[in-house]
PDB file of C-alpha atoms in Angstrom:
ATOM      1  CA  UNK A1136      47.262  18.180 -11.817  1.00 49.00           C
ATOM      2  CA  UNK A1137      44.513  19.572 -14.027  1.00 52.00           C
ATOM      3  CA  UNK A1138      41.201  20.397 -12.397  1.00 49.00           C
ATOM      4  CA  UNK A1139      38.052  18.960 -13.896  1.00 44.00           C
ATOM      5  CA  UNK A1140      35.362  21.595 -14.259  1.00 45.00           C
ATOM      6  CA  UNK A1141      31.824  20.777 -15.393  1.00 46.00           C
ATOM      7  CA  UNK A1142      32.719  17.242 -16.424  1.00 46.00           C
ATOM      8  CA  UNK A1143      35.773  18.092 -18.552  1.00 44.00           C
ATOM      9  CA  UNK A1144      39.171  16.550 -17.852  1.00 45.00           C
ATOM     10  CA  UNK A1145      42.181  15.255 -19.679  1.00 45.00           C
ATOM     11  CA  UNK A1146      42.090  11.532 -20.413  1.00 47.00           C
ATOM     12  CA  UNK A1147      44.397   9.581 -18.127  1.00 49.00           C
ATOM     13  CA  UNK A1148      44.448  12.298 -15.476  1.00 48.00           C
ATOM     14  CA  UNK A1149      42.958  11.915 -12.003  1.00 50.00           C
ATOM     15  CA  UNK A1150      39.255  12.779 -12.169  1.00 49.00           C
ATOM     16  CA  UNK A1151      38.147  15.973 -10.484  1.00 49.00           C
ATOM     17  CA  UNK A1152      34.713  17.514 -10.345  1.00 48.00           C
ATOM     18  CA  UNK A1153      33.634  21.030  -9.551  1.00 51.00           C
ATOM     19  CA  UNK A1154      37.003  21.803  -8.028  1.00 53.00           C
ATOM     20  CA  UNK A1155      36.908  18.786  -5.661  1.00 50.00           C
ATOM     21  CA  UNK A1156      38.503  15.383  -5.958  1.00 61.00           C
ATOM     22  CA  UNK A1157      35.853  12.839  -6.898  1.00 65.00           C
ATOM     23  CA  UNK A1158      36.257  10.840  -3.689  1.00 72.00           C
ATOM     24  CA  UNK A1159      35.841  13.984  -1.568  1.00 73.00           C
ATOM     25  CA  UNK A1160      32.843  15.078  -3.620  1.00 71.00           C
ATOM     26  CA  UNK A1161      31.252  11.614  -3.206  1.00 75.00           C
ATOM     27  CA  UNK A1162      31.810  11.770   0.564  1.00 72.00           C
ATOM     28  CA  UNK A1163      30.139  15.183   0.706  1.00 66.00           C
ATOM     29  CA  UNK A1164      27.196  13.938  -1.379  1.00 67.00           C
ATOM     30  CA  UNK A1165      26.801  10.904   0.892  1.00 68.00           C
ATOM     31  CA  UNK A1166      26.903  13.168   3.964  1.00 63.00           C
ATOM     32  CA  UNK A1167      24.259  15.439   2.418  1.00 62.00           C
ATOM     33  CA  UNK A1168      22.014  12.434   1.756  1.00 62.00           C
ATOM     34  CA  UNK A1169      22.428  11.216   5.340  1.00 59.00           C
ATOM     35  CA  UNK A1170      21.576  14.659   6.687  1.00 54.00           C
ATOM     36  CA  UNK A1171      18.509  14.833   4.447  1.00 53.00           C
ATOM     37  CA  UNK A1172      17.331  11.432   5.662  1.00 49.00           C
ATOM     38  CA  UNK A1173      17.702  12.552   9.288  1.00 42.00           C
ATOM     39  CA  UNK A1174      15.224  15.349   8.652  1.00 47.00           C
ATOM     40  CA  UNK A1175      12.603  12.903   7.328  1.00 62.00           C
ATOM     41  CA  UNK A1176       9.770  12.200   9.736  1.00 69.00           C
ATOM     42  CA  UNK A1177       9.769   8.650  11.073  1.00 84.00           C
ATOM     43  CA  UNK A1178       6.243   7.475  11.814  1.00 87.00           C
ATOM     44  CA  UNK A1179       4.947   4.146  13.084  1.00 92.00           C
ATOM     45  CA  UNK A1180       2.476   2.258  10.864  1.00 94.00           C
ATOM     46  CA  UNK A1181      -0.352   3.259  13.220  1.00 95.00           C
ATOM     47  CA  UNK A1182       0.652   6.936  13.023  1.00 94.00           C
ATOM     48  CA  UNK A1183       0.831   6.721   9.231  1.00 95.00           C
ATOM     49  CA  UNK A1184      -2.659   5.182   9.060  1.00 96.00           C
ATOM     50  CA  UNK A1185      -4.093   7.829  11.390  1.00 96.00           C
ATOM     51  CA  UNK A1186      -2.442  10.776   9.631  1.00 96.00           C
ATOM     52  CA  UNK A1187      -3.222   9.366   6.193  1.00 97.00           C
ATOM     53  CA  UNK A1188      -6.910   9.014   7.129  1.00 97.00           C
ATOM     54  CA  UNK A1189      -6.964  12.604   8.416  1.00 97.00           C
ATOM     55  CA  UNK A1190      -5.144  13.740   5.246  1.00 97.00           C
ATOM     56  CA  UNK A1191      -7.475  12.097   2.687  1.00 97.00           C
ATOM     57  CA  UNK A1192     -10.726  11.927   4.693  1.00 97.00           C
ATOM     58  CA  UNK A1193     -12.729   8.917   5.862  1.00 96.00           C
ATOM     59  CA  UNK A1194     -14.345   7.998   2.528  1.00 96.00           C
ATOM     60  CA  UNK A1195     -11.115   8.121   0.500  1.00 96.00           C
ATOM     61  CA  UNK A1196      -9.271   6.266   3.256  1.00 97.00           C
ATOM     62  CA  UNK A1197     -11.809   3.427   3.196  1.00 96.00           C
ATOM     63  CA  UNK A1198     -11.665   3.288  -0.618  1.00 96.00           C
ATOM     64  CA  UNK A1199      -7.858   3.311  -0.527  1.00 97.00           C
ATOM     65  CA  UNK A1200      -7.598   0.359   1.877  1.00 96.00           C
ATOM     66  CA  UNK A1201     -10.409  -1.665   0.331  1.00 95.00           C
ATOM     67  CA  UNK A1202      -8.852  -1.204  -3.125  1.00 94.00           C
ATOM     68  CA  UNK A1203      -5.656  -2.766  -1.801  1.00 94.00           C
ATOM     69  CA  UNK A1204      -7.546  -5.957  -0.986  1.00 91.00           C
ATOM     70  CA  UNK A1205     -10.236  -6.165  -3.666  1.00 86.00           C
ATOM     71  CA  UNK A1206      -8.300  -8.638  -5.830  1.00 83.00           C
ATOM     72  CA  UNK A1207      -6.566 -11.887  -5.020  1.00 80.00           C
ATOM     73  CA  UNK A1208      -3.816 -12.614  -5.545  1.00 79.00           C
ATOM     74  CA  UNK A1209      -2.809  -9.054  -4.782  1.00 83.00           C
ATOM     75  CA  UNK A1210      -1.464  -7.051  -7.712  1.00 83.00           C
ATOM     76  CA  UNK A1211       2.195  -6.034  -7.768  1.00 85.00           C
ATOM     77  CA  UNK A1212       1.406  -2.365  -8.462  1.00 90.00           C
ATOM     78  CA  UNK A1213      -0.978   0.119  -6.927  1.00 94.00           C
ATOM     79  CA  UNK A1214      -3.562   2.108  -8.856  1.00 94.00           C
ATOM     80  CA  UNK A1215      -2.197   5.452 -10.070  1.00 95.00           C
ATOM     81  CA  UNK A1216      -4.623   7.360  -7.834  1.00 96.00           C
ATOM     82  CA  UNK A1217      -3.308   5.417  -4.813  1.00 96.00           C
ATOM     83  CA  UNK A1218       0.308   6.204  -5.734  1.00 95.00           C
ATOM     84  CA  UNK A1219      -0.582   9.901  -6.068  1.00 96.00           C
ATOM     85  CA  UNK A1220      -2.266   9.981  -2.650  1.00 96.00           C
ATOM     86  CA  UNK A1221       0.782   8.330  -1.058  1.00 96.00           C
ATOM     87  CA  UNK A1222       3.178  10.733  -2.798  1.00 96.00           C
ATOM     88  CA  UNK A1223       1.118  13.761  -1.731  1.00 96.00           C
ATOM     89  CA  UNK A1224       1.007  12.397   1.828  1.00 96.00           C
ATOM     90  CA  UNK A1225       4.782  11.772   1.943  1.00 94.00           C
ATOM     91  CA  UNK A1226       5.486  15.264   0.615  1.00 94.00           C
ATOM     92  CA  UNK A1227       3.129  16.960   3.076  1.00 93.00           C
ATOM     93  CA  UNK A1228       4.388  15.088   6.145  1.00 89.00           C
ATOM     94  CA  UNK A1229       8.067  14.854   5.115  1.00 89.00           C
ATOM     95  CA  UNK A1230       8.182  11.066   5.254  1.00 88.00           C
ATOM     96  CA  UNK A1231      10.090   8.690   3.042  1.00 89.00           C
ATOM     97  CA  UNK A1232       8.067   7.506   0.052  1.00 91.00           C
ATOM     98  CA  UNK A1233       5.994   4.424   0.888  1.00 91.00           C
ATOM     99  CA  UNK A1234       6.774   1.542  -1.460  1.00 88.00           C
ATOM    100  CA  UNK A1235       4.264  -1.133  -2.485  1.00 87.00           C
ATOM    101  CA  UNK A1236       5.605  -3.762  -0.084  1.00 87.00           C
ATOM    102  CA  UNK A1237       5.332  -1.380   2.856  1.00 93.00           C
ATOM    103  CA  UNK A1238       1.825  -0.287   1.857  1.00 95.00           C
ATOM    104  CA  UNK A1239       0.492  -3.761   2.637  1.00 93.00           C
ATOM    105  CA  UNK A1240       2.346  -3.812   5.969  1.00 94.00           C
ATOM    106  CA  UNK A1241       1.152  -0.333   6.970  1.00 96.00           C
ATOM    107  CA  UNK A1242      -2.461  -0.639   5.809  1.00 96.00           C
ATOM    108  CA  UNK A1243      -2.993  -4.148   7.189  1.00 95.00           C
ATOM    109  CA  UNK A1244      -6.016  -3.154   9.255  1.00 97.00           C
ATOM    110  CA  UNK A1245      -9.688  -3.101   8.383  1.00 96.00           C
ATOM    111  CA  UNK A1246     -10.694   0.510   7.629  1.00 96.00           C
ATOM    112  CA  UNK A1247     -14.100  -0.064   9.274  1.00 95.00           C
ATOM    113  CA  UNK A1248     -13.200  -1.985  12.458  1.00 96.00           C
ATOM    114  CA  UNK A1249      -9.448  -1.310  12.762  1.00 95.00           C
ATOM    115  CA  UNK A1250      -8.790  -5.031  13.329  1.00 96.00           C
ATOM    116  CA  UNK A1251      -5.552  -6.429  11.960  1.00 97.00           C
ATOM    117  CA  UNK A1252      -6.117  -8.437   8.788  1.00 96.00           C
ATOM    118  CA  UNK A1253      -5.352 -12.149   8.952  1.00 96.00           C
ATOM    119  CA  UNK A1254      -4.451 -14.550   6.136  1.00 95.00           C
ATOM    120  CA  UNK A1255      -6.816 -17.330   5.131  1.00 93.00           C
ATOM    121  CA  UNK A1256      -7.389 -19.729   2.267  1.00 92.00           C
ATOM    122  CA  UNK A1257     -10.975 -19.680   0.966  1.00 88.00           C
ATOM    123  CA  UNK A1258     -12.937 -21.645  -1.583  1.00 84.00           C
ATOM    124  CA  UNK A1259     -13.556 -20.106  -4.989  1.00 80.00           C
ATOM    125  CA  UNK A1260     -17.303 -20.189  -5.690  1.00 81.00           C
ATOM    126  CA  UNK A1261     -19.355 -19.452  -8.773  1.00 79.00           C
ATOM    127  CA  UNK A1262     -20.265 -15.799  -8.407  1.00 76.00           C
ATOM    128  CA  UNK A1263     -23.043 -16.230 -10.979  1.00 73.00           C
ATOM    129  CA  UNK A1264     -24.943 -18.506  -8.603  1.00 76.00           C
ATOM    130  CA  UNK A1265     -24.690 -16.513  -5.379  1.00 74.00           C
ATOM    131  CA  UNK A1266     -27.985 -15.071  -4.150  1.00 72.00           C
ATOM    132  CA  UNK A1267     -26.958 -12.245  -1.838  1.00 74.00           C
ATOM    133  CA  UNK A1268     -29.210 -11.845   1.173  1.00 77.00           C
ATOM    134  CA  UNK A1269     -27.650  -8.457   1.916  1.00 80.00           C
ATOM    135  CA  UNK A1270     -27.132  -5.731  -0.729  1.00 81.00           C
ATOM    136  CA  UNK A1271     -23.523  -5.159  -1.829  1.00 81.00           C
ATOM    137  CA  UNK A1272     -23.540  -1.537  -0.592  1.00 86.00           C
ATOM    138  CA  UNK A1273     -24.543  -2.713   2.886  1.00 88.00           C
ATOM    139  CA  UNK A1274     -21.850  -5.422   2.875  1.00 86.00           C
ATOM    140  CA  UNK A1275     -19.225  -2.832   1.895  1.00 88.00           C
ATOM    141  CA  UNK A1276     -20.398  -0.555   4.692  1.00 91.00           C
ATOM    142  CA  UNK A1277     -20.640  -3.172   7.466  1.00 91.00           C
ATOM    143  CA  UNK A1278     -18.216  -6.020   6.667  1.00 91.00           C
ATOM    144  CA  UNK A1279     -16.158  -5.330   3.522  1.00 93.00           C
ATOM    145  CA  UNK A1280     -13.268  -7.619   4.437  1.00 91.00           C
ATOM    146  CA  UNK A1281     -15.135 -10.724   5.585  1.00 91.00           C
ATOM    147  CA  UNK A1282     -13.778 -12.645   2.566  1.00 86.00           C
ATOM    148  CA  UNK A1283     -15.422 -15.951   3.493  1.00 83.00           C
ATOM    149  CA  UNK A1284     -15.279 -17.105  -0.114  1.00 79.00           C
ATOM    150  CA  UNK A1285     -13.995 -15.845  -3.448  1.00 75.00           C
ATOM    151  CA  UNK A1286     -16.747 -15.361  -6.026  1.00 74.00           C
ATOM    152  CA  UNK A1287     -15.535 -15.737  -9.609  1.00 73.00           C
ATOM    153  CA  UNK A1288     -17.136 -16.198 -13.023  1.00 73.00           C
ATOM    154  CA  UNK A1289     -16.737 -19.969 -13.244  1.00 72.00           C
ATOM    155  CA  UNK A1290     -19.028 -20.169 -16.268  1.00 75.00           C
ATOM    156  CA  UNK A1291     -16.460 -18.466 -18.486  1.00 82.00           C
ATOM    157  CA  UNK A1292     -13.111 -18.948 -16.737  1.00 77.00           C
ATOM    158  CA  UNK A1293     -11.251 -21.658 -14.872  1.00 82.00           C
ATOM    159  CA  UNK A1294      -9.734 -21.049 -11.452  1.00 78.00           C
ATOM    160  CA  UNK A1295      -8.047 -23.162  -8.800  1.00 81.00           C
ATOM    161  CA  UNK A1296     -10.283 -24.518  -6.050  1.00 86.00           C
ATOM    162  CA  UNK A1297      -9.118 -21.979  -3.473  1.00 85.00           C
ATOM    163  CA  UNK A1298      -7.223 -18.714  -3.126  1.00 86.00           C
ATOM    164  CA  UNK A1299      -5.322 -16.996  -0.313  1.00 91.00           C
ATOM    165  CA  UNK A1300      -7.017 -13.867   1.004  1.00 91.00           C
ATOM    166  CA  UNK A1301      -6.866 -11.611   4.037  1.00 93.00           C
ATOM    167  CA  UNK A1302      -9.863 -10.997   6.276  1.00 95.00           C
ATOM    168  CA  UNK A1303     -11.009  -8.959   9.240  1.00 95.00           C
ATOM    169  CA  UNK A1304     -12.204 -11.078  12.152  1.00 96.00           C
ATOM    170  CA  UNK A1305     -14.801  -8.478  13.156  1.00 96.00           C
ATOM    171  CA  UNK A1306     -16.112  -8.283   9.550  1.00 94.00           C
ATOM    172  CA  UNK A1307     -16.721 -12.028   9.618  1.00 93.00           C
ATOM    173  CA  UNK A1308     -18.536 -11.778  12.960  1.00 95.00           C
ATOM    174  CA  UNK A1309     -20.771  -8.972  11.684  1.00 94.00           C
ATOM    175  CA  UNK A1310     -21.491 -10.845   8.435  1.00 90.00           C
ATOM    176  CA  UNK A1311     -22.391 -13.998  10.336  1.00 90.00           C
ATOM    177  CA  UNK A1312     -24.721 -12.063  12.649  1.00 90.00           C
ATOM    178  CA  UNK A1313     -26.322 -10.235   9.715  1.00 87.00           C
ATOM    179  CA  UNK A1314     -26.952 -13.472   7.809  1.00 81.00           C
ATOM    180  CA  UNK A1315     -28.553 -15.120  10.830  1.00 81.00           C
ATOM    181  CA  UNK A1316     -30.811 -12.146  11.543  1.00 78.00           C
ATOM    182  CA  UNK A1317     -32.167 -11.851   7.994  1.00 63.00           C
TER     183      UNK A1317
END
């Protein structure tokens, strides 16, 4: 039988590649992939969050997590800068790439209070009519994921009456305390 070298073979002849039968070559490739996956580091979501925060620093970690939850409904794709941070992290720590679905499972904790985020359905309110008693910067620092309502520009756009969000229980407690003390 002729041997197929570098992708060349006679039509109608059994296919060979690089001196190996195709089925044997495929088995060796599959084995190599399995061996490569065994060398990947397997981390728990908590370990990933901790190492990722150490890797990017506190400020970038907070921005990363808050950017995941700054729009509702959640977008299907991450920002390019978030994808780059995740790729750099995976390469440095030898982990499998983190896909978008897993990102929301892994980073499902408030970056300020480390409470697990919970789902809720909140009312959409006219953001043009909200008089904030606490400056935005302070809200972002103390209770960024309270999400007690969803401010939108109702003067120019139409929205449903409510939207599903995620929130941090501790953020809501802090916001409530801050509103009652001011």
